[in-house]
GROMACS .gro file of C-alpha atoms in nm:
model
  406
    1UNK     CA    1  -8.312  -1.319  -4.001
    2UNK     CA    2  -8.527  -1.376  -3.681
    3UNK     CA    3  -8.388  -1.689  -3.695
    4UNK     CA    4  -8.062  -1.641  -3.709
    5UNK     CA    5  -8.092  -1.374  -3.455
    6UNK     CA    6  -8.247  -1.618  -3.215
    7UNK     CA    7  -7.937  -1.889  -3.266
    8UNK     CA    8  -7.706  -1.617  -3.167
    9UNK     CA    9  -7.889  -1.468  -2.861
   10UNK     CA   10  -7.814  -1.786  -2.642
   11UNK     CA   11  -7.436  -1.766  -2.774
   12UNK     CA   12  -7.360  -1.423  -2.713
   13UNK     CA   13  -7.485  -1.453  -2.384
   14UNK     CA   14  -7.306  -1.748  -2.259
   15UNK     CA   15  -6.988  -1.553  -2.393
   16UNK     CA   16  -7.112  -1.258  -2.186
   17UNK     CA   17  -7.144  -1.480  -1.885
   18UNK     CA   18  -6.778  -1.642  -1.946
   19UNK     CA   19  -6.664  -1.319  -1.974
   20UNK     CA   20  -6.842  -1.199  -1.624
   21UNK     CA   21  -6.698  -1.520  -1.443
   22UNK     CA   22  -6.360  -1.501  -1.556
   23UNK     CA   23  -6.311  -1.146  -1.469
   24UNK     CA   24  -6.473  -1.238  -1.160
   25UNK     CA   25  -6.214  -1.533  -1.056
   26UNK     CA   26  -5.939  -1.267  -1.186
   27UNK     CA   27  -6.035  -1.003  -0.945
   28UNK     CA   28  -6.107  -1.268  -0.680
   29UNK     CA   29  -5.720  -1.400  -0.740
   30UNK     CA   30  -5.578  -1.026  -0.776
   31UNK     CA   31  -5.759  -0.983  -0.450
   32UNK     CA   32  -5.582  -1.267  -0.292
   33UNK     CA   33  -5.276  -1.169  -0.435
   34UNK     CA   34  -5.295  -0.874  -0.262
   35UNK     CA   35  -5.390  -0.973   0.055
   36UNK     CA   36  -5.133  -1.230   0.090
   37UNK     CA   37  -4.883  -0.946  -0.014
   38UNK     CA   38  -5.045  -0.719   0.242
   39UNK     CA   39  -5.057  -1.069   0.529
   40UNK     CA   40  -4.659  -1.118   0.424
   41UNK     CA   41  -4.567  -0.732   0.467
   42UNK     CA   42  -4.714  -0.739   0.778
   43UNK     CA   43  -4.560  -1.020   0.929
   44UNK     CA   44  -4.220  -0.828   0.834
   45UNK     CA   45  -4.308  -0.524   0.974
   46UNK     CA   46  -4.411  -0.716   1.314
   47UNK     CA   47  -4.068  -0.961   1.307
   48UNK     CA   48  -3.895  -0.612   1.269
   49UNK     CA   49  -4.079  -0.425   1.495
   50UNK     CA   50  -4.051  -0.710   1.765
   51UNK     CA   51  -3.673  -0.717   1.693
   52UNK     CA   52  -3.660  -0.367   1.780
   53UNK     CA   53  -3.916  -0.347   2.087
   54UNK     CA   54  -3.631  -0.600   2.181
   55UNK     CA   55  -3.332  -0.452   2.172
   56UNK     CA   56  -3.497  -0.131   2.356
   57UNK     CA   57  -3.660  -0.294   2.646
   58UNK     CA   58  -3.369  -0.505   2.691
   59UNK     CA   59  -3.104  -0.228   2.682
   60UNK     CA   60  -2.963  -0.176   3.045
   61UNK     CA   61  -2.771   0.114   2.896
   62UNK     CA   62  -2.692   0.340   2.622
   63UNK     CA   63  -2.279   0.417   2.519
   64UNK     CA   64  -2.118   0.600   2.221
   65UNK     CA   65  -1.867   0.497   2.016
   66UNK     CA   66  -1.588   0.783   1.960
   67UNK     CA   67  -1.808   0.903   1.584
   68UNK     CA   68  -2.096   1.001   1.805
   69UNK     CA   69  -2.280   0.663   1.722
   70UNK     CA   70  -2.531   0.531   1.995
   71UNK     CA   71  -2.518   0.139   2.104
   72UNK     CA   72  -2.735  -0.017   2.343
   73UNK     CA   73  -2.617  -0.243   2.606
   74UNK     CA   74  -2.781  -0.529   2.580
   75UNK     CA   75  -2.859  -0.812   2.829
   76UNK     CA   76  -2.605  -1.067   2.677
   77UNK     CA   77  -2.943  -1.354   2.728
   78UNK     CA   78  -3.188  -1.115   2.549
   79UNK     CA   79  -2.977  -1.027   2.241
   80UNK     CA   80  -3.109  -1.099   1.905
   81UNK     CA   81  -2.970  -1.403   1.858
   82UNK     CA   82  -3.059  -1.611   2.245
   83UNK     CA   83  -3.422  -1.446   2.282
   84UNK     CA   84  -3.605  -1.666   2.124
   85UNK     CA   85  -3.814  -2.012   2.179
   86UNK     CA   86  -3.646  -2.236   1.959
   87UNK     CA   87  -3.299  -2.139   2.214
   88UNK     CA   88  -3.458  -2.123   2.572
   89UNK     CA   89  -3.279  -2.481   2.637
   90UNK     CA   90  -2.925  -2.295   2.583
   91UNK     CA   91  -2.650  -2.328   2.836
   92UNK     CA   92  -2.443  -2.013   2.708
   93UNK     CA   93  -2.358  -1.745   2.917
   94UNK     CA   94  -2.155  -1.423   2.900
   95UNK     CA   95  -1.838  -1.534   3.032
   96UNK     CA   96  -1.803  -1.801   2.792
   97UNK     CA   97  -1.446  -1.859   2.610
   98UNK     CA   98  -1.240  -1.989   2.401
   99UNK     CA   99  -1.171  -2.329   2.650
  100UNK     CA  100  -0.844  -2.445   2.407
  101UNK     CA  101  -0.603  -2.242   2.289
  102UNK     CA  102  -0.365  -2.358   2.006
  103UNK     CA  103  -0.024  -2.493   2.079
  104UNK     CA  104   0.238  -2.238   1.948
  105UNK     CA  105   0.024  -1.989   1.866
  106UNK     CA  106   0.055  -1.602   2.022
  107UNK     CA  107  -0.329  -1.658   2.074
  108UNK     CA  108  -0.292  -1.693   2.450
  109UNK     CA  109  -0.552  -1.703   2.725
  110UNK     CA  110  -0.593  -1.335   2.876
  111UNK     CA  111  -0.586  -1.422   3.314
  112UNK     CA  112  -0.684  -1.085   3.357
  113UNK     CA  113  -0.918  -0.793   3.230
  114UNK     CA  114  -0.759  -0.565   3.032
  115UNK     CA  115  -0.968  -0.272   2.842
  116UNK     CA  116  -0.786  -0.361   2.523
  117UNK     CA  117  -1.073  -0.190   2.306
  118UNK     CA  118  -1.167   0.085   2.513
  119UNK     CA  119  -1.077   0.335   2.205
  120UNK     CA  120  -1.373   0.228   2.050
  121UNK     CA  121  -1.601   0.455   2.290
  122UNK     CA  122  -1.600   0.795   2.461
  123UNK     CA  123  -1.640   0.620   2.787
  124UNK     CA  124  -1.317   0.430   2.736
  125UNK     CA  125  -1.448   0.121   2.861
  126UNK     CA  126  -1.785  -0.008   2.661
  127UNK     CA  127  -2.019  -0.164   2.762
  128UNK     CA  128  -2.105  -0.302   3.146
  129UNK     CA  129  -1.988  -0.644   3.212
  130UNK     CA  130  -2.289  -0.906   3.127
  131UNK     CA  131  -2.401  -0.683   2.838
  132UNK     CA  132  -2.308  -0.677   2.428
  133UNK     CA  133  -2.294  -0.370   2.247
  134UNK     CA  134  -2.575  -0.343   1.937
  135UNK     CA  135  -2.629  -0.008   1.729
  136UNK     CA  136  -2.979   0.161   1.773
  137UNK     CA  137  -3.117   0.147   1.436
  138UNK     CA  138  -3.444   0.266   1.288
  139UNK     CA  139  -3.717   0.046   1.192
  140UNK     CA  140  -3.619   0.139   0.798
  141UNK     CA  141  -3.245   0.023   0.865
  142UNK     CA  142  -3.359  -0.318   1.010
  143UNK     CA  143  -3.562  -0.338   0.679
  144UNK     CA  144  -3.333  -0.264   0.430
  145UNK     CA  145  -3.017  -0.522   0.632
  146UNK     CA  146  -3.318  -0.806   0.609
  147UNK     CA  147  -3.419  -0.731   0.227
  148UNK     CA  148  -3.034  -0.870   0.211
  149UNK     CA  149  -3.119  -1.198   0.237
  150UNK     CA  150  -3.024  -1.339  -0.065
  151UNK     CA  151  -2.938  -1.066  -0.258
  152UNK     CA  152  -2.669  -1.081  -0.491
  153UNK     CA  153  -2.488  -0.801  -0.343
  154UNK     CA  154  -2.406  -0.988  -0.072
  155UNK     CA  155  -2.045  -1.092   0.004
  156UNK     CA  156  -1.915  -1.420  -0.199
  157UNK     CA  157  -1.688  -1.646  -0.254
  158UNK     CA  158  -1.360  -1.628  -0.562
  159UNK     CA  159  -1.418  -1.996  -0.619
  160UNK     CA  160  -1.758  -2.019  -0.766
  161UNK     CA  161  -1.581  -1.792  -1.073
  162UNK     CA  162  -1.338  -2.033  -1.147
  163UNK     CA  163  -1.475  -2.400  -0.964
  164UNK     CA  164  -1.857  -2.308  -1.095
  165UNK     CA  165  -1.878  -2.121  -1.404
  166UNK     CA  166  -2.309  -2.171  -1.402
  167UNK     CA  167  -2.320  -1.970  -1.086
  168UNK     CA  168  -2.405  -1.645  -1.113
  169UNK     CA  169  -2.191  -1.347  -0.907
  170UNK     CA  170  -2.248  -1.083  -1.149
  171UNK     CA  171  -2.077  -0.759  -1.045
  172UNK     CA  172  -1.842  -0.912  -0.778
  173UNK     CA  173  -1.493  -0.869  -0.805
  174UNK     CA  174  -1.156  -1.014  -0.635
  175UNK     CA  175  -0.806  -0.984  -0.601
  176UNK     CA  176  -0.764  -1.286  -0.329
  177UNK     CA  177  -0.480  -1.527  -0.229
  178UNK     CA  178  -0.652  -1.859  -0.162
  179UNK     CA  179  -0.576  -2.233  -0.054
  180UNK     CA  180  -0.579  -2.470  -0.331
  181UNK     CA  181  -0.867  -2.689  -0.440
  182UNK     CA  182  -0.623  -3.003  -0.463
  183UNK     CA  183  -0.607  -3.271  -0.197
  184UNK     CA  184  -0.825  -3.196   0.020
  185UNK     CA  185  -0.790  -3.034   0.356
  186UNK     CA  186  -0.962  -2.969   0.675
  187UNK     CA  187  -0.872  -2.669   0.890
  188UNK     CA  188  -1.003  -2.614   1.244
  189UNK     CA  189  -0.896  -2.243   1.240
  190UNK     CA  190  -0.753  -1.932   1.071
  191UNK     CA  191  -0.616  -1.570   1.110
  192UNK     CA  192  -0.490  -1.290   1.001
  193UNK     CA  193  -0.378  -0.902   1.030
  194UNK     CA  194  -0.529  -0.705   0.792
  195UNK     CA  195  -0.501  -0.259   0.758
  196UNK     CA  196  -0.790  -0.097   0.688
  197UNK     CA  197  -0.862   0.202   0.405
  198UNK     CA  198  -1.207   0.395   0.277
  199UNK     CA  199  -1.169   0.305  -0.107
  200UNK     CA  200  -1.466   0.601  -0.230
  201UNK     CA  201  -1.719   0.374  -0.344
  202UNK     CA  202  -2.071   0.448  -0.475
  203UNK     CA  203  -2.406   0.412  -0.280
  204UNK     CA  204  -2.495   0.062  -0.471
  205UNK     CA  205  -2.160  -0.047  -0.424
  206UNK     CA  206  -1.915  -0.210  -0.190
  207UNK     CA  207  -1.550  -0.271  -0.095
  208UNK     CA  208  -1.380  -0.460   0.164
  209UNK     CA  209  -1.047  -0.647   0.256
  210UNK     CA  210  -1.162  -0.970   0.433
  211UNK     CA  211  -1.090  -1.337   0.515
  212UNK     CA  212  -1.316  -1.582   0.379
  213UNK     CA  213  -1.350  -1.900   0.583
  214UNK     CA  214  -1.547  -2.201   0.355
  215UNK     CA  215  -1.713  -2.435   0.586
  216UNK     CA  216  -1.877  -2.695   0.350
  217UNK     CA  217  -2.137  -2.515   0.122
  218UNK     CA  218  -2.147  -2.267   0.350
  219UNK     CA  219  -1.883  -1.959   0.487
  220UNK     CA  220  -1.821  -1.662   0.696
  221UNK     CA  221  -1.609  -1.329   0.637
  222UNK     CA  222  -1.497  -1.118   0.870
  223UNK     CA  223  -1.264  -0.801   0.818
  224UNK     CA  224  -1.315  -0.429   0.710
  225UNK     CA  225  -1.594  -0.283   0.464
  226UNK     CA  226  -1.750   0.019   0.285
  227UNK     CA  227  -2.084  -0.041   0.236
  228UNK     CA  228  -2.330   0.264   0.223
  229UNK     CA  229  -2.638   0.039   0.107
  230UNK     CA  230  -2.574  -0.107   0.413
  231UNK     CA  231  -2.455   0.129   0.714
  232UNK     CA  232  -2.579   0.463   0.530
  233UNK     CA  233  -2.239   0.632   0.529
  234UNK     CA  234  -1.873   0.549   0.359
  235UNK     CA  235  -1.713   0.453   0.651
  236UNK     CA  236  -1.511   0.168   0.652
  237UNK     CA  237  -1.627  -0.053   0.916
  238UNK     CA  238  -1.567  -0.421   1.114
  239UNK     CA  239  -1.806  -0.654   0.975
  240UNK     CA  240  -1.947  -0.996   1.037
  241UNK     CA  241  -2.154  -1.183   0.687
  242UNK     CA  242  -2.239  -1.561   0.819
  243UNK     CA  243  -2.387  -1.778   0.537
  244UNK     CA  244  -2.579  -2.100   0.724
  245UNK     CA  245  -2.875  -2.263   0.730
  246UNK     CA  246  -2.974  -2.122   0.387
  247UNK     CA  247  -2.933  -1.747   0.546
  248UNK     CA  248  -2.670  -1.500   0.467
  249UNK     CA  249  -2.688  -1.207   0.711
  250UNK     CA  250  -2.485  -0.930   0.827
  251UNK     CA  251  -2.350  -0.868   1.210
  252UNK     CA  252  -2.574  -1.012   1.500
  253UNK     CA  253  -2.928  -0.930   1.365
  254UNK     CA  254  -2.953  -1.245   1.142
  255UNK     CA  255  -3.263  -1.487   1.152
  256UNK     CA  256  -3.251  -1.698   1.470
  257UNK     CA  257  -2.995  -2.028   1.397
  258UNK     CA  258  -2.750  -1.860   1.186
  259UNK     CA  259  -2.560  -1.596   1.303
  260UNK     CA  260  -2.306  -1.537   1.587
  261UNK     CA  261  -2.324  -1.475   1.917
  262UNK     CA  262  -2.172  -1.191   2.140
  263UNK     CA  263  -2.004  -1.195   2.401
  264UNK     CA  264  -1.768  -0.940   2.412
  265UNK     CA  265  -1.840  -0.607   2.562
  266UNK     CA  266  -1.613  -0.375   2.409
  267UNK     CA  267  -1.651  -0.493   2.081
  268UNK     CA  268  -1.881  -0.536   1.803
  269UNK     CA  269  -1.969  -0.521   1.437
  270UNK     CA  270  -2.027  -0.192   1.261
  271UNK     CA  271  -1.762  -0.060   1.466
  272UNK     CA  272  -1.511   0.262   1.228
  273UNK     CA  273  -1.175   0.071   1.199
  274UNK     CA  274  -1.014   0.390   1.088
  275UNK     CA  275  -0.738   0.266   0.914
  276UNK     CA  276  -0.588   0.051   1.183
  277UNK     CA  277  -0.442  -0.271   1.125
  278UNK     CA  278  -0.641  -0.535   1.370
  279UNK     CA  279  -0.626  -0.915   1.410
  280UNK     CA  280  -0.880  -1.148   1.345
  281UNK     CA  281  -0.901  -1.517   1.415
  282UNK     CA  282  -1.183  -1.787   1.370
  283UNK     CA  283  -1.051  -2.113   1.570
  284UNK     CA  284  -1.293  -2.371   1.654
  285UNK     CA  285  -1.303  -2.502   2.059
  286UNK     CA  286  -1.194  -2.854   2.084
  287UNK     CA  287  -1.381  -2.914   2.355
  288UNK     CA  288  -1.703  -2.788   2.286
  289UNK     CA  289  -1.682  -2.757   1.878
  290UNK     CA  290  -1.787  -2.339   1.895
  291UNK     CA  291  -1.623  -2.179   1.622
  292UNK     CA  292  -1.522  -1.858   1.770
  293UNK     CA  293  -1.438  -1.509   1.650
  294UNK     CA  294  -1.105  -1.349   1.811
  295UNK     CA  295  -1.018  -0.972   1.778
  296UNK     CA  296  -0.631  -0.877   1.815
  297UNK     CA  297  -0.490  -0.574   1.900
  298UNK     CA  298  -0.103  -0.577   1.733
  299UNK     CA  299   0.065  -0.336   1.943
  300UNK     CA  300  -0.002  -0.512   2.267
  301UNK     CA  301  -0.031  -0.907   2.141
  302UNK     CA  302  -0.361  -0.910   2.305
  303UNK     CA  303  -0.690  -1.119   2.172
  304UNK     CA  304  -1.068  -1.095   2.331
  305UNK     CA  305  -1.337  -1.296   2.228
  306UNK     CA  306  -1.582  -1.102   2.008
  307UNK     CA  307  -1.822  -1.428   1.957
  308UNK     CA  308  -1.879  -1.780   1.832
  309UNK     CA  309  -2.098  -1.957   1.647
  310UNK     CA  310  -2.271  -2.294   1.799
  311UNK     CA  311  -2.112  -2.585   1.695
  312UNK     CA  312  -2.470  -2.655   1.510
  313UNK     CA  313  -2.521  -2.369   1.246
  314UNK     CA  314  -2.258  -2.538   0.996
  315UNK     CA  315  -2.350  -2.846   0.839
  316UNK     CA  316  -1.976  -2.947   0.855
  317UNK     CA  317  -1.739  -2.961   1.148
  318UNK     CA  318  -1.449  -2.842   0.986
  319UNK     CA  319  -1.353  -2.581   0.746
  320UNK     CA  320  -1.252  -2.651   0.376
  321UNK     CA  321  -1.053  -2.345   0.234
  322UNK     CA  322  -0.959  -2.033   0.273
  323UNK     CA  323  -0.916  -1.690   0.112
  324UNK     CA  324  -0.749  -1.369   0.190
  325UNK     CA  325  -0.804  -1.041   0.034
  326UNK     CA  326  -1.008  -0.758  -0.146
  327UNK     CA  327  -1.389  -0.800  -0.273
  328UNK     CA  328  -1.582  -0.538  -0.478
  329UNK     CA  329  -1.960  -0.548  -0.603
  330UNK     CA  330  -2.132  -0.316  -0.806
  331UNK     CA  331  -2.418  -0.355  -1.047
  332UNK     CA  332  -2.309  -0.092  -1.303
  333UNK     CA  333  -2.028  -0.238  -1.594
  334UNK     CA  334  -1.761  -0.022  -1.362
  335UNK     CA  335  -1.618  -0.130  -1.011
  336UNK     CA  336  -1.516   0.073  -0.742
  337UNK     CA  337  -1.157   0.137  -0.592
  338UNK     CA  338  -1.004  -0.176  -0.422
  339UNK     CA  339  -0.804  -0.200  -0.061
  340UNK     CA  340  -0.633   0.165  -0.068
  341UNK     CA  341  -0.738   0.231  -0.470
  342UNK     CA  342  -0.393   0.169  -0.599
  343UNK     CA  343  -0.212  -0.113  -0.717
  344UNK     CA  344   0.051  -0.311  -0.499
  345UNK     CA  345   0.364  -0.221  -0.507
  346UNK     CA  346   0.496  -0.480  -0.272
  347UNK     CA  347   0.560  -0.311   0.048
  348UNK     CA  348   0.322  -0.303   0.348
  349UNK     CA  349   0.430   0.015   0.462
  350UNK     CA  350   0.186   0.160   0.151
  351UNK     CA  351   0.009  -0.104   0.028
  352UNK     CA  352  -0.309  -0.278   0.096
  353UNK     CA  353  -0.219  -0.589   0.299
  354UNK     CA  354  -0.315  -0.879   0.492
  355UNK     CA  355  -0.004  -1.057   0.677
  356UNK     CA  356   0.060  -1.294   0.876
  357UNK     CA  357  -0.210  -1.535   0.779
  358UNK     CA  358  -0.199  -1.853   0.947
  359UNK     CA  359  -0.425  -2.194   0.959
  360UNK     CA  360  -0.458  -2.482   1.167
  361UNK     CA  361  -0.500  -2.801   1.016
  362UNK     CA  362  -0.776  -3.090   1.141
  363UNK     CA  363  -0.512  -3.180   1.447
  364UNK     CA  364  -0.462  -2.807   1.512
  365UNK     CA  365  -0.125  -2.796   1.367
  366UNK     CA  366   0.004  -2.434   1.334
  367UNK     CA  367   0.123  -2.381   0.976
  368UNK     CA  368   0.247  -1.970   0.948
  369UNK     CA  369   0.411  -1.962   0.628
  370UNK     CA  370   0.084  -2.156   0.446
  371UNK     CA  371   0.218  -2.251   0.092
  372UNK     CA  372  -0.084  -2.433  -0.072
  373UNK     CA  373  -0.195  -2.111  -0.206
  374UNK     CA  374  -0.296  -2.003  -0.547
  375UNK     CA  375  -0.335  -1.591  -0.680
  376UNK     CA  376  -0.688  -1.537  -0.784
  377UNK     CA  377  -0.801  -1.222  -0.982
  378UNK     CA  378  -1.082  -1.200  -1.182
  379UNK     CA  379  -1.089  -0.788  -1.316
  380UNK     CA  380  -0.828  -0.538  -1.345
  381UNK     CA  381  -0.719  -0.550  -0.976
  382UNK     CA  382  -0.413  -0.688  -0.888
  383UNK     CA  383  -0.308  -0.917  -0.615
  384UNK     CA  384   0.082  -1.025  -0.519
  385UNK     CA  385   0.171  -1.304  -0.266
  386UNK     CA  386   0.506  -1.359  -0.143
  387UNK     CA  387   0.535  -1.653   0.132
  388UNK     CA  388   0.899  -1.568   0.241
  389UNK     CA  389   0.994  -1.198   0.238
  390UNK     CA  390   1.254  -0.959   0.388
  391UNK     CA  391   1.014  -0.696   0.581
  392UNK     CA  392   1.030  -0.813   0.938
  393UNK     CA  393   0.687  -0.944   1.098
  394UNK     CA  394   0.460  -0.955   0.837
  395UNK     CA  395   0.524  -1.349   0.727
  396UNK     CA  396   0.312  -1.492   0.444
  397UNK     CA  397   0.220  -1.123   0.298
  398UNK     CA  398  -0.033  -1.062   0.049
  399UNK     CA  399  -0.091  -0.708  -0.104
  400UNK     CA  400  -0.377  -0.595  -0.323
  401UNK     CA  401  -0.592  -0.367  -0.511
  402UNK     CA  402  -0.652  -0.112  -0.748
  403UNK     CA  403  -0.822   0.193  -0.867
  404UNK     CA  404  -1.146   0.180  -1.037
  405UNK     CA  405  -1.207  -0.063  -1.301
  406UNK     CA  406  -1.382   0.000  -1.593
   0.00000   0.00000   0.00000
């Protein structure tokens, strides 16, 4: 027995002492686990807290929007996207333009200042000239537009349900007219005019009417949304969603080297679009290769530049395809209400629209009535595209939506 007890003595220690030095290493991982969790959150808080610091020392002024909303001016050189090392060799400045205009296009070259979005603010005017326009947000709203990155939620594109079936776009809906994957083409712009609505949408959910411009792997939309996750109300408002450089981002405060730049001072994104129609236009500059972002205002055939992108945050030079229409997302098994929540009935003076949707090919030839289009809907909504019709200025029309789809 003494034997036996003096065999397993040694053993029953050197489990012990396993046992001791494992949970030991465990703890000491856990503990670095933690820490580097702790390190990481920190190094948010201080990229967001910088970001902040810097719009706030750099605002020259502070404006409101006609809701009430407050925007700093801010020094067009020290917005979010030019204050930084890695672009203290730029050469833009705030009275950059768009240096080509297309031929034949009503895009024209504006020889004189005209305060075509001075609704947008109780002052009537915006912002002073040499500033941009950027909301004051709390530290907790910067967090929450960043945690975006990546997230599933964020806007998409129609083709990767029908041209990639392994991707995964789980609760994203559309009901989109779109150029066809055939021959391929290479566009150097496109536009549109597009009304705006507030489908009711839930607080995980969003809806928007929007053109999707594919530029290689990567895209930007611009148009209307409602997106409470995002702007804490169901408002429907402009917005800007650039996907480059492996970041997808919303409006100006996107990681350094991927989003736009401002230039305009009377508008911005986030702005209410309270169920206007407005024009948009991406065109890229052929002398400089910007892409840039054009705002127009129907009633008086007038465009301003909003922003561009560097000719450098797209891998490719030229754009691939096109789309033009509604988007929902939610992550419950029901969507929300498309465009104005009913289905089209074929006339833009009640339905859901975008008209007058244009491209220009490599050589900037201005096509208007754009027939190498396909209907794309993968849910209940409903989408109807007629390239020759008998309402007067609307030209290619597509009309779209739908109430809530279960």
């Amino acid at each position: 027995m003494k034997m036996k007890l003096g065999y397993s003595l040694p053993v029953m220690c050197m489990i012990l002492f396993c046992y001791i030095l494992c949970c030991s290493l465990l703890m000491s991982h856990c503990h670095g686990v933690v820490e580097a969790a702790k390190a990481l959150k920190s190094n948010e808080d201080l990229e967001i807290e910088q970001k902040l610091e810097l719009i706030n020392k750099h605002t020259v002024k502070i404006i409101k929007c006609t809701n009430g909303e407050r925007y700093g001016c801010v020094d067009f050189y020290k917005q979010p996207g030019l204050d930084h090392s890695l672009m203290k060799n730029h050469t833009f400045h705030h009275k950059m333009r768009l240096m080509s205009y297309p031929e034949g296009s009503k895009i024209k070259k504006q020889t004189h200042i005209n305060k075509t979005f001075g609704h947008f603010w109780k002052n009537g005017v915006g912002c002073p000239i040499g500033t941009v326009p950027i909301l004051l947000v709390s530290k907790e709203a910067l967090l929450k537009m960043k945690s975006f990155d990546g997230d599933n939620s964020n806007p998409q594109s129609s083709w990767s349900k029908t041209y990639k079936p392994t991707s995964f776009n789980g609760g994203h809906h559309f009901a989109v007219v779109r150029t066809t994957k055939g021959k391929p083409r290479r566009y150097n712009g496109v536009a549109m005019n597009i009304n705006s609505f507030n489908p009711p949408v839930g607080p995980m959910e969003f809806s928007a009417g929007r053109m999707h411009f594919q530029i290689g792997n990567e895209f930007v939309q611009v148009g209307w949304t409602v997106h409470p996750q995002l702007y804490h109300d169901f408002n429907s408002r402009l917005f800007i969603y650039t996907n480059s450089g492996g970041h997808g981002c919303y409006n100006p405060l996107c990681p350094v080297g991927s989003g736009i730049i401002l230039v305009s001072h009377e508008v911005t994104p986030r702005l209410l679009t309270k169920h206007n129609d407005f024009e948009l236009s991406i065109i890229k500059d052929k002398i400089y290769g910007h892409w840039w972002l054009l705002m127009g205002n129907s009633s008086s055939s007038t465009w301003k530049e909003i922003g561009f992108w560097p000719t450098h945050r797209f891998k490719e030079s030229f754009g691939t395809g096109v789309e033009w229409g509604g988007e929902v997302y939610s992550p419950a098994s029901t969507s929300p209400p498309m465009g104005n929540s009913h289905f089209p009935k074929g006339s833009p003076k009640i339905d859901s629209y975008v008209r007058l949707i244009t491209t220009w090919d490599e050589n900037y030839g201005l096509d208007m009535v754009v027939k190498n289009t396909e209907r794309f809907s993968n849910s209940c909504y409903k989408v109807r595209d007629a390239t020759e019709s008998f309402w007067p200025d609307v030209g290619h029309l597509i009309v779209y939506g739908g109430p809530r789809c279960t």
